[in-house]
XYZ file of C-alpha atoms in Angstrom:
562
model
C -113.634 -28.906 96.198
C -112.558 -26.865 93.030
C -112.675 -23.785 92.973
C -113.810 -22.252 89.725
C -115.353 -18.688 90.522
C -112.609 -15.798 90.114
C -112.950 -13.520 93.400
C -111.433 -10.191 92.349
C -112.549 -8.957 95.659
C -109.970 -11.016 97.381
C -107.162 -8.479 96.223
C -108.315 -5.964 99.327
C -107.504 -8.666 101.635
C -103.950 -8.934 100.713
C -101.837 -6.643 103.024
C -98.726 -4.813 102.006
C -96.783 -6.884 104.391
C -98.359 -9.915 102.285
C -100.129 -11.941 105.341
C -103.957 -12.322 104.625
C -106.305 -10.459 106.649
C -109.109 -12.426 107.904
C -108.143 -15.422 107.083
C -107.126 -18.361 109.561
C -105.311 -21.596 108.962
C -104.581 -22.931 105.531
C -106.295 -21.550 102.808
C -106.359 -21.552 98.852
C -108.115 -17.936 96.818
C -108.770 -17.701 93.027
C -108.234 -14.474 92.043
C -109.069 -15.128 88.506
C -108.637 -17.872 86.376
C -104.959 -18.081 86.118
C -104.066 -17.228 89.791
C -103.864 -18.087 93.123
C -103.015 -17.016 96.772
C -102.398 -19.856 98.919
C -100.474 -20.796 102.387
C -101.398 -19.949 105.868
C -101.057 -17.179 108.722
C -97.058 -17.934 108.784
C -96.562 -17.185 105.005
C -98.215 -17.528 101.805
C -97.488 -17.389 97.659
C -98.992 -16.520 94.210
C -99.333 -18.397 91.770
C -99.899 -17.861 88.015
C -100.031 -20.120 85.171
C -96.178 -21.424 85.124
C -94.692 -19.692 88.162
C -95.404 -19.084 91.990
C -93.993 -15.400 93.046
C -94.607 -13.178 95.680
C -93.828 -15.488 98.787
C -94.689 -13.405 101.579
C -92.668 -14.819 105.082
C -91.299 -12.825 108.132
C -93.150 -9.841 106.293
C -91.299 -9.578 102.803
C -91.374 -10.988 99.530
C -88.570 -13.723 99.759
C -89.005 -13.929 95.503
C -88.342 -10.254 94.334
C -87.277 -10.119 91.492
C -86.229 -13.223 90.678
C -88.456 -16.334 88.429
C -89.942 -18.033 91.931
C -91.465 -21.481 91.868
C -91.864 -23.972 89.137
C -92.087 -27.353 87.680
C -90.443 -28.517 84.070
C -89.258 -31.554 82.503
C -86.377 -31.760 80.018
C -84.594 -28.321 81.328
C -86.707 -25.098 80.880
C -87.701 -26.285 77.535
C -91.062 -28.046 79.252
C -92.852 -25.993 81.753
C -96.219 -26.611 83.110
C -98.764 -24.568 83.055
C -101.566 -25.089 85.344
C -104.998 -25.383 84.518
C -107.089 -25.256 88.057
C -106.734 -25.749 91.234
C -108.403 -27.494 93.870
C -108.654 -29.362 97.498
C -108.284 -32.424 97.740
C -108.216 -32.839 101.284
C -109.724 -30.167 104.433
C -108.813 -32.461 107.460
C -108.705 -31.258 110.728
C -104.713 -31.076 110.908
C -104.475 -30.110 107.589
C -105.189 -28.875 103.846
C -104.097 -30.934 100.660
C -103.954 -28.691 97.328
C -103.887 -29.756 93.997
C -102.279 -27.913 91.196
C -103.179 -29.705 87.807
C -101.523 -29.496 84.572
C -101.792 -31.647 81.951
C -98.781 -33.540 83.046
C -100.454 -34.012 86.399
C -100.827 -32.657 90.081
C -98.720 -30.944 91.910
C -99.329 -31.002 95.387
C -98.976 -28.421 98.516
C -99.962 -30.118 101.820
C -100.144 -26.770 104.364
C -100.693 -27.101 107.892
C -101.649 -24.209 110.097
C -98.434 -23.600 112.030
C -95.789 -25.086 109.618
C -93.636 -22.044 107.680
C -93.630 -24.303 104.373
C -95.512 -27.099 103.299
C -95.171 -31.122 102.039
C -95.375 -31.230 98.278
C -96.229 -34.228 96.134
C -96.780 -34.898 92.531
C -99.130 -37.254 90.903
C -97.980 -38.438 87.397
C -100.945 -38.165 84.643
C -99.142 -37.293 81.424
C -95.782 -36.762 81.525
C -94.058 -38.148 78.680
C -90.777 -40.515 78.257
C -87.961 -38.446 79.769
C -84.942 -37.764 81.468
C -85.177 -34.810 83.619
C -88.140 -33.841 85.654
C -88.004 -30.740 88.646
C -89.486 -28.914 91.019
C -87.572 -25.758 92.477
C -87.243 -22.046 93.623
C -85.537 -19.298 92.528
C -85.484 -16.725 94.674
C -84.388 -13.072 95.924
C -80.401 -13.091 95.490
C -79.899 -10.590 97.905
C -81.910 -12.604 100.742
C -80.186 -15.828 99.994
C -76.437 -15.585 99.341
C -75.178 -18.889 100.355
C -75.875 -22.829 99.636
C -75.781 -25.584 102.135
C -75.737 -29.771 101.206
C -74.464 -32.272 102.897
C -70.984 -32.193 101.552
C -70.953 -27.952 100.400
C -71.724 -25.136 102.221
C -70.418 -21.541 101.397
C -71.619 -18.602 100.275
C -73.127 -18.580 96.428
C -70.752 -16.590 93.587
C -71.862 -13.360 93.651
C -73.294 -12.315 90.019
C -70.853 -9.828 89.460
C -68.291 -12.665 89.126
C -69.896 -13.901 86.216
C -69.695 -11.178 84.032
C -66.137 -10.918 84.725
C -65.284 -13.798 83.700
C -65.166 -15.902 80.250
C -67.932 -18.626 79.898
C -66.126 -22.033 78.319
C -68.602 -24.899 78.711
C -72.166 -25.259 79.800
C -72.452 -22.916 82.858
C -69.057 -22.618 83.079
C -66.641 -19.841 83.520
C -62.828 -19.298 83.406
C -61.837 -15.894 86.168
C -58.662 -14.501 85.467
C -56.959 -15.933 88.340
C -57.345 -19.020 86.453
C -60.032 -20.558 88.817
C -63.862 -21.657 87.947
C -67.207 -20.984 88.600
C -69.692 -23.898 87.758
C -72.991 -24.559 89.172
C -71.528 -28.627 88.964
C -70.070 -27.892 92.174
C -72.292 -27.995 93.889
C -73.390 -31.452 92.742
C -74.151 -34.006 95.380
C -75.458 -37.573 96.018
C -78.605 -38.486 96.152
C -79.379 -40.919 98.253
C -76.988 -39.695 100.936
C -78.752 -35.887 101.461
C -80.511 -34.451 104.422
C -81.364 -31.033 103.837
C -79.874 -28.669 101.440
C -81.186 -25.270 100.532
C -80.273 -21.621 100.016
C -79.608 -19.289 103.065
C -78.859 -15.860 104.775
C -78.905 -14.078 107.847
C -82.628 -13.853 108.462
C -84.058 -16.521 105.801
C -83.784 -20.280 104.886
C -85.182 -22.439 102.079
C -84.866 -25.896 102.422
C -85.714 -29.288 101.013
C -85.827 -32.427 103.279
C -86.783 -35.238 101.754
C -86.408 -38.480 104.290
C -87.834 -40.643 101.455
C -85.489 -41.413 98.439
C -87.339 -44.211 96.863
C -89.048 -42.147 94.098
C -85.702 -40.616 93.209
C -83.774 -42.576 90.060
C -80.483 -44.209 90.128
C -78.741 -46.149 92.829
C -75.913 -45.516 95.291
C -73.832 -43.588 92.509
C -76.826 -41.623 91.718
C -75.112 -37.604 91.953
C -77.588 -34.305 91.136
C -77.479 -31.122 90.960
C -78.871 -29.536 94.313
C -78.827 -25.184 94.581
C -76.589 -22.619 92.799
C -76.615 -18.971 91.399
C -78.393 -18.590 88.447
C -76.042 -16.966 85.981
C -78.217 -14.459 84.009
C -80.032 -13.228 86.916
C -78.036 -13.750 89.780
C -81.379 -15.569 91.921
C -80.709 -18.501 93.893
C -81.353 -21.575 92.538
C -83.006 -24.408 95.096
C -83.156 -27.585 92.967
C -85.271 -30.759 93.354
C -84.183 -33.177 90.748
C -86.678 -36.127 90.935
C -85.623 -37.572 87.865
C -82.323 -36.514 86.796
C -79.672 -37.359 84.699
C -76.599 -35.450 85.564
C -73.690 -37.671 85.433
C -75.359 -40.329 83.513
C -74.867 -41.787 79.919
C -78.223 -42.467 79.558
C -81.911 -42.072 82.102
C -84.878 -42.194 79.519
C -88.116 -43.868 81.116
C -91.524 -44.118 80.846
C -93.999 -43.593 84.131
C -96.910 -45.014 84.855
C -100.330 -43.141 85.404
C -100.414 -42.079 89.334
C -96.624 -42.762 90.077
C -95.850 -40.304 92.880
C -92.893 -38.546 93.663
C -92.754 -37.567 97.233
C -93.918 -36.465 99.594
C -91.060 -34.269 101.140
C -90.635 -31.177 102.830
C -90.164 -27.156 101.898
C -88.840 -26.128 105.095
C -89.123 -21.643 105.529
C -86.881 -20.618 108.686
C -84.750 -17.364 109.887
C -81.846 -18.965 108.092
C -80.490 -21.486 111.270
C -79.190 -24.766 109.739
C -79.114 -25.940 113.087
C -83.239 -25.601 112.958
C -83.534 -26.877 109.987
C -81.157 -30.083 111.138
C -83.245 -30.470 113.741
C -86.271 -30.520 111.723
C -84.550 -32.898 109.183
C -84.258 -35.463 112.148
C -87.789 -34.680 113.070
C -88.671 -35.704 108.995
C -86.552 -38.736 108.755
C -87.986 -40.763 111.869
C -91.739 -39.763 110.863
C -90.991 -41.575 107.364
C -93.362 -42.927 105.696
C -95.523 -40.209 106.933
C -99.212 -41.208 108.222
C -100.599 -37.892 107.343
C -100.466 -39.274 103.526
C -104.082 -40.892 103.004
C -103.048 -43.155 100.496
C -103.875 -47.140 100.699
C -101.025 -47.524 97.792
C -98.153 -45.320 99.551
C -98.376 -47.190 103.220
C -98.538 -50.737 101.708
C -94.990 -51.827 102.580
C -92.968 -54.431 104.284
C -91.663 -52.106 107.079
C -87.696 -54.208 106.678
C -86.972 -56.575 103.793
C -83.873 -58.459 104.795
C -81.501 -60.635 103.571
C -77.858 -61.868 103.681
C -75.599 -62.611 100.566
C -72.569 -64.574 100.981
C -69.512 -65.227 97.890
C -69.189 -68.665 96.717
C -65.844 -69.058 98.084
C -67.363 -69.118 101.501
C -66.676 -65.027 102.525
C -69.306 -63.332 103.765
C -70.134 -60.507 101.137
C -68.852 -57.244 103.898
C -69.927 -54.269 103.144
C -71.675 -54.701 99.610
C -73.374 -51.965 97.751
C -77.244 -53.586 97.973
C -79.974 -52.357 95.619
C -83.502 -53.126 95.203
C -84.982 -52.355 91.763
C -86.445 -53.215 88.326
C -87.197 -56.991 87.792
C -85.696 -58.497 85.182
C -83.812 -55.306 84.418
C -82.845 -54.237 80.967
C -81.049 -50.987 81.788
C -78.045 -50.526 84.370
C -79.317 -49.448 88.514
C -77.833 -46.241 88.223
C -80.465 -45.167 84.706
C -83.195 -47.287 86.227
C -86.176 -44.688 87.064
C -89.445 -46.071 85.957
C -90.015 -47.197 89.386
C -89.215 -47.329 92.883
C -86.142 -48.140 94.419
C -84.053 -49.183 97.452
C -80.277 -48.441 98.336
C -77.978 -50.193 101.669
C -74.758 -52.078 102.270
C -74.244 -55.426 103.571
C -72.703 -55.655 107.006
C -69.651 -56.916 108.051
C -71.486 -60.574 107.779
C -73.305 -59.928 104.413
C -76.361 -58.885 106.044
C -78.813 -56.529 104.513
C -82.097 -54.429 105.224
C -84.195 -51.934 103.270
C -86.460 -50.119 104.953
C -90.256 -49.250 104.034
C -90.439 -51.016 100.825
C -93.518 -50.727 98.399
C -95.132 -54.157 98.212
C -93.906 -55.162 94.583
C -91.886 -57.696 92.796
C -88.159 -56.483 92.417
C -84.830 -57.425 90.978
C -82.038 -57.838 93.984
C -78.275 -56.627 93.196
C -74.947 -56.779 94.678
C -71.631 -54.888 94.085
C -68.159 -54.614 95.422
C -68.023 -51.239 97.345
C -64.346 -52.213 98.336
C -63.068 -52.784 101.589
C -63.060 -56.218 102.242
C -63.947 -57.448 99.211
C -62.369 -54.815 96.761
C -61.062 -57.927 95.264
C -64.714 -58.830 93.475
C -65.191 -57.690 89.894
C -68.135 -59.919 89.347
C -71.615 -58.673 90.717
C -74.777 -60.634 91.748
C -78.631 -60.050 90.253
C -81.138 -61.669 91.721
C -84.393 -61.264 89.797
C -88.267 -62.109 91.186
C -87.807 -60.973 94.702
C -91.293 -60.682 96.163
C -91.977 -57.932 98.683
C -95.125 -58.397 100.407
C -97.346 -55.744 102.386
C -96.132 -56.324 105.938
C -96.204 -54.507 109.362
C -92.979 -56.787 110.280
C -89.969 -57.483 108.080
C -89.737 -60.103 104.793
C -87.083 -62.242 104.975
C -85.707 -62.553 101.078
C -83.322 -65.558 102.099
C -79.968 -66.159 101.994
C -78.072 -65.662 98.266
C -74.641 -66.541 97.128
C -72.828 -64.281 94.942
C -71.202 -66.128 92.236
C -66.833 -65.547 91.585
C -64.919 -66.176 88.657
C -61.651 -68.599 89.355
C -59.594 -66.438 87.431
C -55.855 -66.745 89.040
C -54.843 -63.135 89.351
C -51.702 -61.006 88.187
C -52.483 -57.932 89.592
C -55.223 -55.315 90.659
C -54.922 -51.429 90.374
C -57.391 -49.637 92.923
C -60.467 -51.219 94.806
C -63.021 -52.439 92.880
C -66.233 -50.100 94.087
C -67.211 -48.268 90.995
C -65.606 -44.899 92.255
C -61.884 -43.396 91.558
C -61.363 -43.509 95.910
C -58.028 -44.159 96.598
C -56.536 -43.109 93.159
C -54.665 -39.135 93.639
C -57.858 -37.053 93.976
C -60.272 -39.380 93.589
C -63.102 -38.271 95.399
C -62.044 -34.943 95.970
C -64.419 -32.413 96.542
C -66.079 -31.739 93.276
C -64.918 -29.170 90.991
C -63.894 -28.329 87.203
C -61.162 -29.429 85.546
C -59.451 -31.223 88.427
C -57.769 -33.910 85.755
C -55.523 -31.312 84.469
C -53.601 -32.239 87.647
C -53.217 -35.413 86.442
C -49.941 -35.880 84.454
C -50.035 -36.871 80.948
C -47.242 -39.554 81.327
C -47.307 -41.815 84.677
C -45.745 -45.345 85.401
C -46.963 -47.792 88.051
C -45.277 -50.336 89.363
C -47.008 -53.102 91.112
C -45.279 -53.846 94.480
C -43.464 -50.632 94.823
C -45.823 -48.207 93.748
C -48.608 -46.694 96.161
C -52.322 -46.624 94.457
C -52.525 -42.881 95.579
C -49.688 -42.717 92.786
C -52.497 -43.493 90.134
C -54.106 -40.458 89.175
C -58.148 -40.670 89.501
C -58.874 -40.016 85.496
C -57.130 -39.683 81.789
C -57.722 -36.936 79.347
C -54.063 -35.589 78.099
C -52.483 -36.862 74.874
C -49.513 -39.252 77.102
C -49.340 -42.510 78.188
C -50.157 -43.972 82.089
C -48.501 -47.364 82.179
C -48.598 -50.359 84.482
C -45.332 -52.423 84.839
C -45.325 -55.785 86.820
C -43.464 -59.188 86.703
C -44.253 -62.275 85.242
C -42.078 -65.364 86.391
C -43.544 -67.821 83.402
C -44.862 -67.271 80.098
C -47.730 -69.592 79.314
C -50.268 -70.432 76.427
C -52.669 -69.757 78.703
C -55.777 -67.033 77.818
C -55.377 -63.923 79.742
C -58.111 -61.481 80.487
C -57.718 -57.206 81.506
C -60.825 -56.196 83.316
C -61.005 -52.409 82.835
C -63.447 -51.097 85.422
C -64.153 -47.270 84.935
C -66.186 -45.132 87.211
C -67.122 -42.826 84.252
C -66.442 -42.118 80.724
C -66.931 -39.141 78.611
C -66.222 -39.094 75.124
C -64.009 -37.100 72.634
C -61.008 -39.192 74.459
C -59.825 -41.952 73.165
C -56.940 -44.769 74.200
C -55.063 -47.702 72.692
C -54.550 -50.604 75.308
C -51.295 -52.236 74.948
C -49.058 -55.088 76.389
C -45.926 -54.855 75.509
C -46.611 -53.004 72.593
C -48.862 -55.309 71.093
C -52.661 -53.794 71.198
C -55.064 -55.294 73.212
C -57.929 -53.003 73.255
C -59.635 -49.564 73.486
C -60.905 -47.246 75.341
C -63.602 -45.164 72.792
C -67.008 -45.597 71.285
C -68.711 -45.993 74.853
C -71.705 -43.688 75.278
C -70.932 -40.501 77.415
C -71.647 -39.210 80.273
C -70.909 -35.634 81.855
C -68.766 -36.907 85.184
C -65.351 -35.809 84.444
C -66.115 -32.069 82.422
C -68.754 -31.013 84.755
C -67.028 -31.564 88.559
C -67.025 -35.453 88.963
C -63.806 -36.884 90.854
C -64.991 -40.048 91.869
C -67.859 -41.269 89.635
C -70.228 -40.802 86.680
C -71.768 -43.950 84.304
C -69.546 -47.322 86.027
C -68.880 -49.662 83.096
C -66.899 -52.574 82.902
C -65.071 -53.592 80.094
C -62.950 -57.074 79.289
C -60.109 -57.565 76.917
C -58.896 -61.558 76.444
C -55.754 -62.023 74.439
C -53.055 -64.844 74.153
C -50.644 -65.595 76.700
C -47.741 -65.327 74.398
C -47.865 -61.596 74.949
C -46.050 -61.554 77.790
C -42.377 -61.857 79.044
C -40.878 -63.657 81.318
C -39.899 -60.966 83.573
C -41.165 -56.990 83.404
C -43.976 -56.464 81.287
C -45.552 -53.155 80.600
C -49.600 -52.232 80.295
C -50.280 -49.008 78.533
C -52.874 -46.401 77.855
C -52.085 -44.537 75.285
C -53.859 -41.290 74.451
C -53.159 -40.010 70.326
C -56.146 -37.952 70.548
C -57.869 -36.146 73.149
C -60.694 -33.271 73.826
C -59.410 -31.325 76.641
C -61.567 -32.602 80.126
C -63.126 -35.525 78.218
C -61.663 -39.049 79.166
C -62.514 -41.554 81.578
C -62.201 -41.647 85.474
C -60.597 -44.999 86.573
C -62.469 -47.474 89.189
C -60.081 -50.768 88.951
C -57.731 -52.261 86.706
C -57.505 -56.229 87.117
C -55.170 -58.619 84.608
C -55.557 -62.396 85.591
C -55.033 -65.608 83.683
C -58.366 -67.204 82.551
């Protein structure tokens, strides 16, 4: 039903308190051609062109003064603006609107007693990006603190910011020498449960049960709430296509690709209600409210095991689901849909819910038992039939090199754990801890001696033994969990050069908050055997020139014999 007639009229039935006399259960008003009311009896919101305000709840307006709700792509420089509204669905549990832009609908499913609604978006014209967003920004006075999975404390207050000296993007230095970055309060993404911005008397929430809509893989990391440094409102973030953290997420969507549903969750500010209601959301997923044929034709389990070719069963593997015949890395991947797990203890795997589609099947290290593996495993043309049951993809052997090894530095699982805070929680400028010179021994030295990243002018060196010297080829596997530029470093053994660490395209891990990961890559140096010594031998990274906070954050360092 569209609603195209402006009803001025309706302005007399809005309350100073905000509720909506005379109305009951969900509704949608035009009040002219560019606005809105819309909710229910427990709370309801304006919207304009671009942005939602006035959200009336417990009897106040929980926006004030601050920008309220709104979707853009590409930061703030895209907004939408919508053009109508309409109904898509009166059911007798519930209302569906539709707010449509040119880019395509945004949806508010409202039901009569829930304080918040499901929200959906149905892709019609958005062009190739990287970031696309829903979120709130709201009253900074009403909502003074942040809660994710891994975070929760209250929000800097705005005062701080204008005492203290901005040096990078939404950055700033106090005088005590500490920061303030909205980075921290990063988290990943296919690991959250609720997160929102809180007080006393008021909560706003995301839950979003379903992650397959979201880009990236395992190491995908986003931005989730934080103070909004000009203003001061708080800042409640839904990043469904995101590229925080990431060298490169450019993709092109297909008309109808939907994002969602998930939940905006309204309470008195109790996490423990909104926990509850976040385990209330994740068992109902894929919700049967959603009439849509595409959105519940899945395989309800698509299982699998993958085993190594030297007979070990692949424990605890890093399992993805995602692009066929991929052309792009899993963590930019983002055109699609896509499915995240690990491997048991006997390489056995299960996604859950998985669109019927044809996929691409991968395989990582994600260390433990077999930190050891450098070497990965893509499966491509995975068919995933509708089914009520599960799919069984088969059994799959993940291919090793027979490289005769020297040495490994740090488990091989695409993330800095285990190196001197590596995986710490996340904050700015944590690799000025890290010394500029450091030697590692192999066989005395502990890997916690190993700091998790590079970025000082200095060298970190590796010494080890070497009871023959052979002709043979030798090969340096450099695996690094991210790597942002304006640092470089000369690989040496022995003094002779064997490589470089430069010219890889950046990402933002280690200068906005990262301590474990950003962009993995993997990099291999060969070189002749001759290099060595019989005896100690030394491998270093050198840093001549450096861009303070830019550098790398290390993952594993392997040398073996070809």
């Amino acid at each position: 039903m569209k609603l195209q007639s402006p009803l001025s009229s309706v302005l007399c039935l809005l309350a100073s308190a905000g509720s909506v006399l005379g109305v009951s259960g969900p509704f949608l008003t035009q009040l002219n051609e560019s606005a809105w009311v819309f909710g229910n009896e427990i709370w309801n919101v304006t919207q304009y062109q671009t942005f939602a305000t006035k959200l009336w709840y417990d009897e106040r307006d929980l926006v004030g003064d601050a920008v309220g709700h709104y979707v853009s792509y590409n930061g703030a420089a895209s907004n939408f603006n919508w053009t109508s509204a309409s109904v898509t669905a009166n059911t007798s549990t519930y209302l569906d609107i539709a707010f449509s832009a040119i880019e395509g609908d945004m949806h508010w499913v409202i039901y009569p007693d829930l304080a918040g609604a499901y929200q959906y978006f149905v892709n019609h014209g958005l062009p190739v990006l990287g970031e696309f967003r829903t979120l709130w920004r709201l009253d900074n006075t009403t909502f003074p603190k942040g809660r994710t999975n891994v975070k929760d404390e209250e929000l800097p207050a705005l005062s701080e910011y204008s005492a203290a000296t901005k040096i990078q993007d939404e950055t700033w230095e106090r005088a005590d020498g500490t920061f303030i970055t909205k980075y921290d309060w990063t988290a990943w993404t296919r690991t959250w449960d609720f997160y929102g911005v809180y007080g006393e008397d008021a909560g706003s929430w995301y839950i979003n049960p379903g992650k397959d809509y979201y880009n990236g893989n395992q190491l995908k990391q986003e931005l989730t709430v934080h103070r909004e440094s000009s203003t001061g409102d708080a800042v409640q973030l839904n990043m469904l296509h995101g590229t925080h953290f990431m060298a490169s997420s450019s993709d092109v969507f297909s008309d109808g690709k939907i994002w969602g549903p998930w939940l905006w969750y309204l309470n008195n500010g109790s996490k423990a209600d909104a926990e509850a209601r976040k385990t209330e959301e994740f068992s109902s997923w894929p919700y049967a409210w959603f009439d849509n044929a595409w959105y519940h034709n899945r395989a309800a389990a698509v299982k699998g095991s993958i085993s190594l070719s030297d007979g070990r069963p692949a424990s605890g593997a890093a399992v993805f689901l995602g692009d066929n015949n991929p052309n792009k890395t899993a963590l930019d991947m983002g055109g699609g849909y896509y499915y995240t797990t690990y491997a048991d203890a006997d390489g056995i795997f299960s996604f859950e819910h998985v669109l019927a589609g044809t996929y691409g099947l991968q395989a990582w290290s994600n260390g433990s038992a077999i930190a050891d593996v450098s070497t990965s495993l893509l499966v491509n043309n995975v068919q995933v039939p509708s089914s009520n049951g599960s799919v069984d993809i088969g059994a799959h052997v993940w291919r090793l090199n027979d490289r005769r090894r020297l040495f490994q530095l740090g488990d091989f699982d695409r993330k800095a754990l285990g190196f001197k805070y590596g995986g710490a929680p996340y904050q700015h400028a944590l690799v000025d801890r890290c010394p500029a010179n450091l030697t590692y021994t192999v066989g005395k030295s502990n890997t916690s001696d190993w700091c998790f990243a590079q970025s000082a002018n200095g060298t970190a060196q590796i010494l080890f033994d070497v009871d023959a010297v052979s002709n043979q080829t030798a090969v340096l596997t450099v695996s690094l969990g991210g790597f942002s530029a304006g640092t470089n470093a000369e690989i040496t053994l022995n003094g002779a050069k064997v490589g470089n660490l430069s010219s890889l395209a950046s990402d933002q891990s280690l200068y906005r908050s990262a301590t474990a990961a950003g962009e993995w890559r993997l990099l291999e140096f060969s070189f002749a055997g001759n290099l060595f010594r019989k005896g100690s031998n030394s491998l270093a990274f050198t840093v001549k020139n450096s861009t303070k906070w830019r550098g790398w954050i290390w993952d594993s360092i392997i040398l073996e014999w070809a």
